[in-house]
Amino acid sequence: MKERLERGKAVTRQIREDLRRRVEEALRCAAAAGDLKLPLFPTVTIEVPREKDHGDYATAVALGMARTEKRAPREIAEKIVRHLPKDGVGISRIEIAGPGFINFFLAHDWLHDVLRLVQAMGSAYGQTEHGAGKKVQVEFVSANPTGPLNVVNARAAAVGDTLVRILAASGYDAHREFYINDAGNQVARFGLSVEARLRELVGQKVQFPADGYPGEYVRDLARKVLERDGEVLLGLNQEERVRRLAEFGVREMVKDQKALLARYGVEYEVWFSEKSLRDEGAAEKVVEVLQGRGYTYEKDGAVWFKSTIFGDDKDRVLVKSNGEFTYLVPDIAYHWNKYDRGFETVIDLLGPDHHGYIDRLRAAVEAGGYDPRSLEVIIVQMVRLIRGGRPVRISKRAGEFVTMEELLDEVGKDAARFFFLMRSADSHLDFDLDLARVQGNENPVYYVQYAHARICSILQEAEKRGVAFPDPAEVDLTPLATPEEVELMKKIAALPEEIIEAAEAREPHRLTVYARDLATLFHSFYTECRVLGAEPGLTAARLVLVDCTRIVLRNVLELLGISAPERM
RNA sequence: GCGCCCGUAGCUCAGGGGAUAGAGCAAGGGACUUCUAAUCCCUGUGUCGCAGGUUCGAUUCCUGCCGGGCGCACCA
């Protein structure tokens, strides 16, 4: 299959489709020849067998056809194989195995085409047009601007950011968004807390608010603002002072959160302010619209949203009896706003304490006239930090660390992101701090990065020895024939499809599994196969293979937001 | 009580309607005159929580139960 690989499409999908087409054609031919009855046309799926002894690809169609054909599956499989068209990807061997599987063993030419494709595409290898430019928004972290980010925020940031990266690589128009809760109750309490600390600093006797924010960072904020314009503030009446301090505090916290997330490799397209929505009257508008559509009623002096008619398990208050909006109202406004900005799929990453929130949010989306299925929610489960084999007590008073910043200081961005991306988001995670800090073989991050560094070292050595890198379009790749080389090529070929599948399943953690598998295959190759010092033809082919591995490792690490060091 | 997540090897977890269920760590034994030993190779372990159901086939899908975690505000 010379130059038949399309760039915008996952290579392994093209192979799979080719095989499926040919099996379907074989079924038709067999029926026409009277070998099969074919009362109804079966769905042909081409799968990758778990055992590699079972071929590169396999299909179980014959198994499902036994009943309608009134014949043994193996016999049916034989008929299919007999009529299989010869065109398309080269097949070196076909076997009928087990209860009636058809196993395909492919000739290696297609893998050589893959290597050439990797060389041609470079950092773009892995990207496809699968998503066809569909607009997707992922909202994640969205922590309150009243305190530092915690470790679950760090987990959500890793998951959300990589999800956006793989969606973008899959051809979606994907956007990151952070919703700033810079309005409402908690901001007011925050302002009061800063204000209390400020007055403490100048020696006034103050009762710290009972529901205030006790953290040391609040004192730091007070110190900072005191230096800057303490005199002016202390001259104001209390209400005005609290308002200004709330504003100041929020601005500072958001600034810190932005900086920390940037250090973590996360750059949002949009930081969306709740206050801006409130200021433009979006909250009132939501209540009006819902009222206009008859989705509300009044009870006990409050305005309720009849969310139960959209599947929620109880109705929700929109306007409290004291006239304030509940947090739900601006959230509804925000979600409607997302759709109005043209997002076709909206993905929210929420903490485990917010899962009860999903139904009412979806109800609100539907009540707004949008498709509730277009709202997806990923629950990012809790994180337990493990040190010395036991959970770190998350106790603010005991001063055991809980913040994202402290985590980054301790283990670094690469380890933190990798560890958070090793598990699926919806399962609880034990984060082993000791393991994350180990600069050695037990640490999976270093294992993957080391593979990359090793390759760079080979390429540098080649240059030093004056071994020219071959022209990938011309080089003969047929010498690549050991099991290690073939497995490595197959893994390289799988990248684009892995990315698509991870994106579709919204499961970025699959990429860390892939990265580790690829590194393992490379390390095995490295042990078994010498690149430099082999015969020139073999060296040339292996240089290409090794360089393709480097490209793929780098591309995967880039998707994970982890550095790819050239030396370690 | 209701809802969500989880239950797979000693530990932490992947996987997933198919043919012998995997990885890492931990334990033991090997492999560096060579391109980085932060590596590789070999060795053992499973009632896939339990019970039903659907299916030619279930660890995977469905239901129930048991166990663990987390939610169930006119807080956000």
XYZ file of C-alpha atoms (C1' of nucleotides) in Angstrom:
644
model
C 0.000 0.000 0.000
C 2.253 2.678 -1.317
C 1.488 6.215 -0.123
C -2.042 5.190 0.583
C -1.984 6.327 4.162
C -4.009 9.463 4.638
C -2.558 12.005 7.014
C -5.819 13.117 8.548
C -6.842 9.637 9.543
C -5.490 7.201 12.104
C -3.338 4.687 10.253
C -4.557 1.676 12.162
C -8.132 2.717 11.480
C -7.339 2.718 7.796
C -5.948 -0.791 8.069
C -8.946 -1.930 10.050
C -11.361 -0.415 7.570
C -9.528 -2.025 4.711
C -9.872 -5.444 6.341
C -13.508 -4.885 7.184
C -14.310 -3.876 3.639
C -12.631 -6.998 2.344
C -14.388 -9.310 4.792
C -17.719 -7.765 3.839
C -16.904 -8.202 0.196
C -15.943 -11.825 0.855
C -19.311 -12.382 2.516
C -21.109 -11.011 -0.524
C -19.017 -13.088 -2.916
C -19.530 -16.215 -0.848
C -23.255 -15.642 -0.867
C -23.258 -15.042 -4.609
C -21.325 -18.253 -5.128
C -23.771 -20.138 -2.959
C -21.230 -20.892 -0.232
C -23.186 -18.965 2.350
C -26.917 -18.381 2.808
C -26.535 -14.972 4.365
C -30.165 -14.301 5.311
C -29.044 -11.156 7.059
C -25.805 -9.294 6.678
C -23.715 -9.434 9.849
C -21.850 -6.553 11.403
C -18.180 -7.091 10.796
C -15.843 -5.877 13.497
C -12.107 -6.106 13.210
C -10.418 -6.360 16.567
C -6.884 -6.502 17.820
C -6.344 -9.832 19.538
C -4.875 -9.835 23.010
C -2.423 -12.588 22.120
C -0.047 -11.632 19.402
C 0.047 -15.281 18.313
C -3.479 -14.600 17.146
C -2.394 -12.190 14.486
C -2.331 -8.449 14.002
C -6.071 -8.276 13.535
C -8.895 -10.746 13.867
C -12.605 -11.010 13.345
C -15.190 -13.132 15.086
C -17.959 -12.698 12.495
C -18.140 -16.393 11.788
C -18.990 -17.123 15.411
C -22.090 -15.041 15.337
C -23.244 -16.492 12.023
C -23.404 -20.099 13.179
C -27.093 -20.043 13.957
C -28.381 -18.426 10.789
C -26.058 -20.449 8.599
C -26.767 -23.665 10.538
C -23.132 -24.573 10.226
C -19.980 -24.713 12.332
C -18.267 -21.317 12.693
C -14.954 -22.707 11.469
C -16.584 -23.860 8.271
C -18.122 -20.429 7.753
C -14.760 -18.831 8.408
C -13.225 -20.979 5.688
C -15.779 -19.807 3.140
C -15.097 -16.197 4.039
C -11.350 -16.625 3.734
C -11.744 -18.370 0.367
C -13.521 -15.337 -1.079
C -11.368 -12.658 0.523
C -10.244 -10.063 -2.062
C -6.510 -9.756 -2.633
C -6.260 -5.990 -2.984
C -5.482 -3.650 -0.132
C -3.027 -4.012 2.719
C -0.618 -6.921 2.307
C -1.543 -10.011 4.284
C 1.235 -12.476 4.886
C -0.902 -15.183 6.462
C -4.466 -15.922 7.409
C -5.471 -18.588 9.877
C -8.695 -19.897 11.226
C -8.267 -20.537 14.896
C -10.061 -21.438 18.073
C -13.820 -21.706 17.742
C -13.813 -19.859 14.419
C -11.784 -16.685 14.584
C -10.167 -15.422 11.422
C -6.722 -14.118 12.237
C -4.859 -11.805 9.909
C -1.087 -11.544 9.924
C -0.010 -8.487 7.974
C 3.052 -8.037 5.817
C 5.320 -5.359 7.187
C 5.211 -2.855 4.324
C 2.469 -0.870 5.956
C 4.613 -0.402 9.038
C 7.366 0.988 6.858
C 4.872 3.437 5.393
C 4.004 4.437 8.931
C 7.622 5.241 9.735
C 7.862 7.395 6.642
C 4.651 9.113 7.659
C 6.047 9.803 11.129
C 9.174 11.280 9.576
C 7.112 13.449 7.268
C 4.695 14.653 9.933
C 7.079 15.040 12.854
C 5.438 16.775 15.781
C 2.098 16.581 13.968
C 2.132 12.788 13.942
C -0.762 11.606 16.063
C -3.027 14.419 14.969
C -6.079 13.579 12.915
C -9.147 15.297 11.543
C -11.426 12.892 13.332
C -13.346 15.569 15.241
C -13.988 17.618 12.116
C -13.500 20.918 13.905
C -16.413 20.476 16.278
C -16.352 23.070 19.054
C -15.815 21.565 22.472
C -15.321 23.326 25.743
C -13.758 21.812 28.809
C -14.228 23.634 32.068
C -12.025 22.515 34.908
C -10.624 23.482 38.296
C -12.863 26.590 38.624
C -11.798 26.797 42.249
C -13.054 29.553 44.473
C -10.765 32.589 44.429
C -10.786 32.617 48.198
C -7.993 30.182 48.863
C -5.084 28.272 47.428
C -5.520 25.393 44.992
C -5.502 21.920 46.497
C -4.399 18.534 45.244
C -7.750 17.603 43.731
C -7.546 20.851 41.779
C -4.126 19.709 40.616
C -5.572 16.404 39.512
C -8.434 18.110 37.680
C -5.977 20.464 36.022
C -3.891 17.585 34.689
C -6.918 15.666 33.475
C -8.693 18.665 31.971
C -5.661 20.081 30.264
C -4.606 16.794 28.716
C -8.182 16.109 27.681
C -8.178 19.362 25.756
C -4.831 18.501 24.212
C -6.026 15.111 22.982
C -9.311 16.537 21.756
C -7.387 19.128 19.790
C -5.048 16.454 18.439
C -8.128 14.495 17.361
C -9.339 17.389 15.277
C -11.735 19.057 17.682
C -11.747 22.781 18.266
C -11.181 22.416 21.977
C -11.065 25.184 24.573
C -10.054 25.349 28.215
C -12.074 27.486 30.523
C -11.849 28.466 34.179
C -14.953 29.830 35.849
C -14.078 32.342 38.538
C -16.577 32.413 41.372
C -15.843 36.028 42.076
C -19.277 36.948 43.310
C -21.644 35.908 46.021
C -21.479 34.834 49.556
C -18.035 33.323 49.856
C -16.421 36.380 48.344
C -18.111 38.569 50.943
C -16.877 36.324 53.736
C -13.433 36.417 52.200
C -13.488 40.207 52.201
C -14.477 40.233 55.851
C -11.625 37.868 56.663
C -9.012 40.020 54.972
C -10.465 43.063 56.620
C -10.254 41.489 60.055
C -6.608 40.551 59.495
C -5.811 44.008 58.240
C -7.163 45.620 61.365
C -5.351 43.101 63.508
C -2.132 44.162 61.848
C -2.606 47.738 62.884
C -3.337 46.696 66.426
C -7.096 46.960 66.474
C -9.058 44.492 68.543
C -11.223 42.460 66.224
C -13.422 39.445 66.435
C -12.391 37.228 63.508
C -15.565 36.178 61.671
C -16.729 32.701 62.695
C -17.322 31.637 59.101
C -14.219 33.424 57.843
C -11.173 31.998 56.096
C -8.588 31.113 58.738
C -5.594 30.411 56.490
C -2.252 32.122 56.870
C -2.492 33.335 53.272
C -5.246 35.704 54.351
C -2.787 37.374 56.701
C -0.276 37.594 53.868
C -2.862 39.336 51.746
C -3.588 41.773 54.541
C 0.117 42.531 54.939
C 0.462 43.136 51.245
C -2.480 45.457 51.020
C -1.427 47.290 54.145
C 1.901 48.144 52.571
C 0.278 49.203 49.363
C -2.536 51.427 50.523
C -3.336 50.685 54.098
C -3.889 54.277 55.057
C -6.506 54.917 52.433
C -8.335 51.723 53.290
C -8.329 52.323 57.006
C -9.844 55.714 56.380
C -12.880 54.257 54.621
C -16.063 53.071 56.254
C -16.093 49.382 56.955
C -18.526 48.343 54.253
C -16.526 50.031 51.541
C -13.278 48.707 52.965
C -14.576 45.126 52.982
C -15.788 45.487 49.418
C -12.410 46.748 48.239
C -10.527 44.106 50.176
C -12.696 41.374 48.716
C -11.935 42.671 45.269
C -8.259 42.928 46.051
C -8.141 39.470 47.592
C -9.907 37.850 44.680
C -7.651 39.591 42.200
C -4.571 38.387 44.062
C -5.822 34.829 44.432
C -6.745 34.589 40.767
C -3.345 35.947 39.859
C -1.687 33.291 42.016
C -3.882 30.533 40.619
C -3.082 31.625 37.094
C 0.631 31.651 37.787
C 0.562 28.280 39.489
C -1.437 26.658 36.711
C 0.891 28.173 34.141
C 3.821 26.669 35.981
C 1.929 23.382 35.748
C 1.672 23.760 31.986
C -1.973 24.780 31.894
C -2.946 27.866 29.915
C -6.640 28.595 29.754
C -8.190 30.166 26.686
C -10.728 31.897 28.886
C -10.994 32.891 32.544
C -14.664 33.558 32.879
C -15.874 35.861 35.631
C -19.111 35.107 37.417
C -19.251 38.722 38.456
C -19.283 39.826 34.838
C -22.346 37.663 34.261
C -24.081 39.118 37.282
C -23.173 42.646 36.295
C -24.811 42.277 32.920
C -27.994 40.977 34.513
C -27.651 37.418 33.313
C -28.962 36.032 36.584
C -32.184 38.010 36.390
C -32.499 36.948 32.787
C -32.282 33.248 33.710
C -35.071 33.579 36.256
C -37.191 35.545 33.797
C -36.746 33.012 31.047
C -37.536 30.090 33.309
C -40.546 31.924 34.681
C -41.695 32.749 31.173
C -41.573 29.119 30.221
C -43.532 28.090 33.264
C -40.675 26.169 34.852
C -40.869 27.964 38.191
C -43.184 28.448 41.139
C -43.126 30.272 44.425
C -43.107 28.582 47.782
C -42.139 29.767 51.253
C -41.193 33.130 49.817
C -38.645 31.614 47.449
C -38.647 31.049 43.697
C -38.199 27.398 42.776
C -37.072 25.750 39.560
C -39.160 22.734 38.589
C -36.079 20.727 37.740
C -37.902 17.475 38.505
C -39.742 17.664 35.198
C -36.313 17.260 33.575
C -35.314 14.307 35.692
C -33.806 15.923 38.774
C -34.816 14.255 42.027
C -36.025 17.423 43.685
C -36.888 20.982 42.722
C -34.281 23.668 43.380
C -34.399 27.125 44.818
C -33.408 29.911 42.429
C -34.190 32.975 44.497
C -33.958 32.704 48.248
C -36.607 34.188 50.464
C -34.158 37.002 51.286
C -34.116 37.944 47.614
C -30.632 36.635 46.801
C -29.946 34.259 43.975
C -28.671 30.816 44.846
C -25.379 29.788 43.288
C -27.376 27.758 40.794
C -28.658 30.795 38.925
C -25.343 32.208 37.726
C -24.258 28.667 36.957
C -27.242 28.278 34.698
C -26.493 31.605 33.074
C -22.923 30.490 32.558
C -23.915 27.233 30.912
C -26.419 28.887 28.629
C -23.694 31.318 27.761
C -21.423 28.464 26.753
C -23.953 27.215 24.242
C -24.609 30.694 22.975
C -20.926 30.973 22.213
C -21.278 28.020 19.867
C -19.918 25.109 21.845
C -21.510 21.898 20.677
C -20.146 19.791 23.489
C -19.611 21.112 26.967
C -17.553 19.078 29.404
C -17.407 19.975 33.090
C -14.897 18.461 35.449
C -16.345 18.455 38.923
C -15.161 17.310 42.311
C -16.673 14.269 44.003
C -18.754 16.482 46.264
C -20.556 17.904 43.248
C -21.967 14.803 41.659
C -25.385 15.603 43.066
C -25.162 18.710 40.979
C -25.219 17.008 37.602
C -28.939 16.392 37.310
C -29.964 19.936 38.113
C -27.392 21.377 35.756
C -28.547 19.124 32.973
C -32.148 20.031 33.775
C -31.210 23.667 33.461
C -29.560 23.059 30.127
C -32.673 21.358 28.835
C -34.940 24.049 30.250
C -32.857 26.558 28.345
C -33.701 24.753 25.125
C -30.329 23.084 24.667
C -29.600 19.404 24.231
C -28.908 17.985 27.694
C -26.796 15.197 26.200
C -24.303 17.758 25.003
C -23.369 18.447 28.618
C -20.915 15.901 29.895
C -19.644 15.719 33.422
C -16.489 14.035 34.546
C -16.196 13.530 38.261
C -12.612 13.855 39.366
C -12.338 11.681 42.432
C -10.456 12.309 45.606
C -6.743 12.108 46.076
C -5.049 10.550 49.051
C -1.459 11.518 49.547
C 0.709 8.687 50.763
C 3.990 9.269 52.528
C 6.019 6.600 54.229
C 3.376 4.077 53.298
C 0.557 5.827 55.098
C -1.963 8.514 54.191
C -0.983 12.091 54.937
C -3.489 13.516 57.339
C -5.187 16.359 55.620
C -5.405 18.641 58.550
C -5.043 22.335 58.096
C -4.266 22.788 61.727
C -1.487 20.200 61.814
C 0.132 22.042 58.937
C 0.497 18.941 56.779
C 0.635 20.094 53.222
C -2.485 20.075 51.161
C -1.926 22.698 48.531
C -1.148 22.214 44.903
C 1.802 24.548 45.191
C 3.413 22.472 47.887
C 2.876 19.350 45.847
C 4.609 20.940 42.863
C 7.455 22.120 45.053
C 7.904 18.636 46.377
C 7.593 16.390 43.319
C 7.712 18.716 40.329
C 5.391 19.243 37.420
C 6.323 16.167 35.421
C 5.818 13.646 38.194
C 2.659 15.335 39.430
C 1.022 15.365 36.032
C 2.087 11.864 35.179
C 0.851 10.430 38.457
C -2.492 12.155 38.157
C -2.829 10.865 34.625
C -1.991 7.271 35.495
C -5.454 6.514 36.815
C -8.870 7.111 35.398
C -10.330 10.319 36.759
C -13.341 8.648 38.297
C -11.462 6.357 40.600
C -9.916 7.350 43.874
C -6.215 7.941 43.656
C -3.440 7.154 46.063
C -0.592 9.497 45.272
C 2.669 8.063 46.551
C 4.824 11.086 47.300
C 7.941 9.041 47.991
C 7.640 7.198 44.696
C 7.034 10.404 42.762
C 10.287 11.822 44.077
C 12.457 8.805 43.367
C 14.856 9.450 40.509
C 15.039 5.827 39.611
C 13.552 2.848 37.941
C 10.536 2.475 40.185
C 9.313 5.848 39.037
C 7.340 5.507 35.804
C 7.896 9.119 34.778
C 11.639 8.680 34.630
C 11.226 5.384 32.874
C 9.456 7.066 29.962
C 11.668 10.132 29.915
C 14.754 7.957 30.048
C 13.700 6.213 26.854
C 13.583 9.588 25.157
C 16.966 10.633 26.534
C 18.528 7.360 25.444
C 17.360 7.865 21.881
C 18.708 11.394 21.795
C 21.979 10.012 23.005
C 22.115 7.514 20.146
C 21.375 10.216 17.612
C 24.033 12.472 19.057
C 26.550 9.664 19.042
C 25.687 8.924 15.413
C 26.390 12.509 14.522
C 29.637 12.454 16.430
C 30.734 9.359 14.558
C 29.769 10.920 11.242
C 26.958 8.484 10.526
C 24.527 10.434 8.354
C 20.815 10.220 9.045
C 19.270 8.542 6.004
C 16.647 10.055 3.731
C 13.465 8.471 5.106
C 11.815 8.487 1.706
C 14.631 6.466 0.190
C 15.888 4.214 2.961
C 15.166 0.498 2.781
C 13.270 -0.456 5.931
C 12.960 -4.168 5.231
C 15.939 -4.983 7.489
C 13.701 -4.169 10.456
C 12.598 -7.682 11.228
C 13.354 -8.697 14.796
C 10.339 -9.095 17.096
C 11.458 -6.037 19.057
C 11.583 -3.904 15.945
C 8.224 -5.085 14.671
C 6.481 -4.550 17.992
C 7.952 -1.090 18.258
C 6.700 -0.185 14.789
C 3.228 -1.463 15.595
C 3.096 0.622 18.731
C 4.179 3.684 16.779
C 1.461 2.989 14.251
C -1.146 2.837 16.998
C -0.622 6.366 18.325
C -3.235 8.292 16.329
C -5.935 5.776 17.094
C -4.980 5.712 20.764
C -5.385 9.458 20.873
C -8.779 9.337 19.201
C -9.982 6.639 21.539
C -8.724 8.462 24.595
C -10.455 11.626 23.373
C -13.747 9.907 22.596
C -13.793 8.079 25.895
C -12.684 11.287 27.687
C -9.962 9.189 29.282
C -6.625 10.944 29.064
C -5.045 8.377 31.368
C -4.848 5.952 28.467
C -1.962 7.992 27.137
C 0.247 7.299 30.142
C -0.364 3.612 29.621
C 0.594 4.034 25.994
C 3.702 6.005 26.883
C 4.874 3.331 29.265
C 4.203 0.542 26.783
C 6.126 2.390 24.117
C 9.038 3.011 26.473
C 9.088 -0.663 27.445
C 9.215 -1.742 23.814
C 11.987 0.709 23.141
C 14.077 -0.396 26.116
C 13.739 -4.012 25.002
C 14.738 -3.036 21.498
C 17.700 -1.147 22.881
C 18.951 -4.177 24.730
C 18.517 -6.533 21.806
C 19.411 -4.394 18.825
C 22.455 -2.224 18.260
C 21.864 0.817 16.150
C 25.409 2.063 15.608
C 28.020 -0.367 14.481
C 25.601 -2.693 12.725
C 25.926 -3.120 8.974
C 25.190 0.180 7.197
C 21.797 -0.831 5.774
C 20.601 -2.044 9.145
C 21.989 0.979 10.951
C 20.190 3.278 8.525
C 16.865 1.522 9.013
C 17.302 1.453 12.781
C 18.201 5.123 12.884
C 14.882 5.872 11.246
C 13.029 3.587 13.638
C 14.722 5.075 16.654
C 14.071 8.603 15.481
C 10.404 7.783 14.906
C 10.243 6.445 18.449
C 11.735 9.678 19.678
C 9.156 11.702 17.781
C 6.295 9.636 19.114
C 7.562 9.762 22.692
C 7.959 13.485 22.465
C 4.489 13.896 20.990
C 2.891 11.794 23.706
C 4.767 13.580 26.466
C 3.674 16.860 24.940
C 0.047 15.714 25.150
C 0.591 14.811 28.781
C 2.229 18.163 29.399
C 5.463 16.534 30.502
C 8.951 17.472 29.408
C 10.987 15.264 27.110
C 14.578 15.663 28.287
C 17.397 14.990 25.829
C 19.818 14.125 28.571
C 19.303 12.638 31.997
C -33.336 5.801 52.790
C -31.854 7.797 47.786
C -27.799 8.955 44.316
C -22.591 8.677 42.421
C -17.657 6.157 42.370
C -14.990 1.801 43.605
C -14.390 -3.822 44.656
C -9.304 -7.692 39.432
C -2.189 -10.825 42.001
C 0.870 -9.383 48.629
C 0.379 -3.601 47.410
C -1.197 0.354 43.718
C -4.054 -0.215 39.590
C -4.922 -1.109 33.885
C -8.207 -3.843 30.863
C -12.784 -5.434 28.928
C -18.989 -9.671 25.065
C -14.813 -13.813 22.860
C -9.527 -17.928 22.223
C -4.350 -19.006 28.178
C -7.165 -11.900 32.485
C -2.405 -7.865 32.361
C 1.295 -3.855 34.102
C 4.149 -1.484 37.815
C 5.887 -2.060 42.718
C 7.395 -5.684 46.228
C 10.386 -10.976 46.490
C 14.328 -14.188 44.136
C 18.012 -15.141 40.186
C 20.809 -13.523 35.957
C 22.878 -9.583 32.142
C 27.355 -3.685 31.516
C 35.225 -3.944 27.349
C 29.837 -1.657 23.276
C 24.575 3.728 21.455
C 23.202 6.174 29.116
C 22.367 -0.500 33.854
C 17.456 5.736 35.589
C 17.900 -0.382 31.408
C 16.974 -5.538 30.028
C 15.847 -10.976 30.700
C 13.957 -15.074 33.695
C 10.883 -17.047 38.117
C 5.418 -17.420 41.273
C 0.504 -15.654 42.480
C -5.747 -14.940 40.862
C -13.272 -17.895 43.349
C -11.908 -10.712 38.306
C -16.678 -9.079 45.895
C -21.341 -12.672 46.034
C -25.854 -14.478 43.596
C -29.050 -14.586 39.597
C -30.233 -13.043 34.314
C -29.219 -12.037 28.870
C -25.769 -14.704 25.254
C -23.169 -19.784 21.154
C -19.719 -17.374 24.840
C -19.794 -12.886 30.816
C -14.415 -11.055 34.614
C -16.761 -7.429 30.894
C -23.671 -6.049 29.791
C -28.444 -6.143 33.193
C -30.731 -6.857 38.158
C -30.237 -7.776 43.280
C -27.094 -8.240 47.488
C -22.518 -7.468 50.434
C -18.252 -4.335 51.499
C -15.458 0.588 51.118
C -15.566 5.893 49.876
C -18.381 10.356 48.850
C -22.685 13.149 48.371
C -28.016 14.194 49.348
C -28.903 22.996 51.940
C -33.084 28.939 50.688
C -23.547 26.667 51.292
C -20.659 27.105 46.764
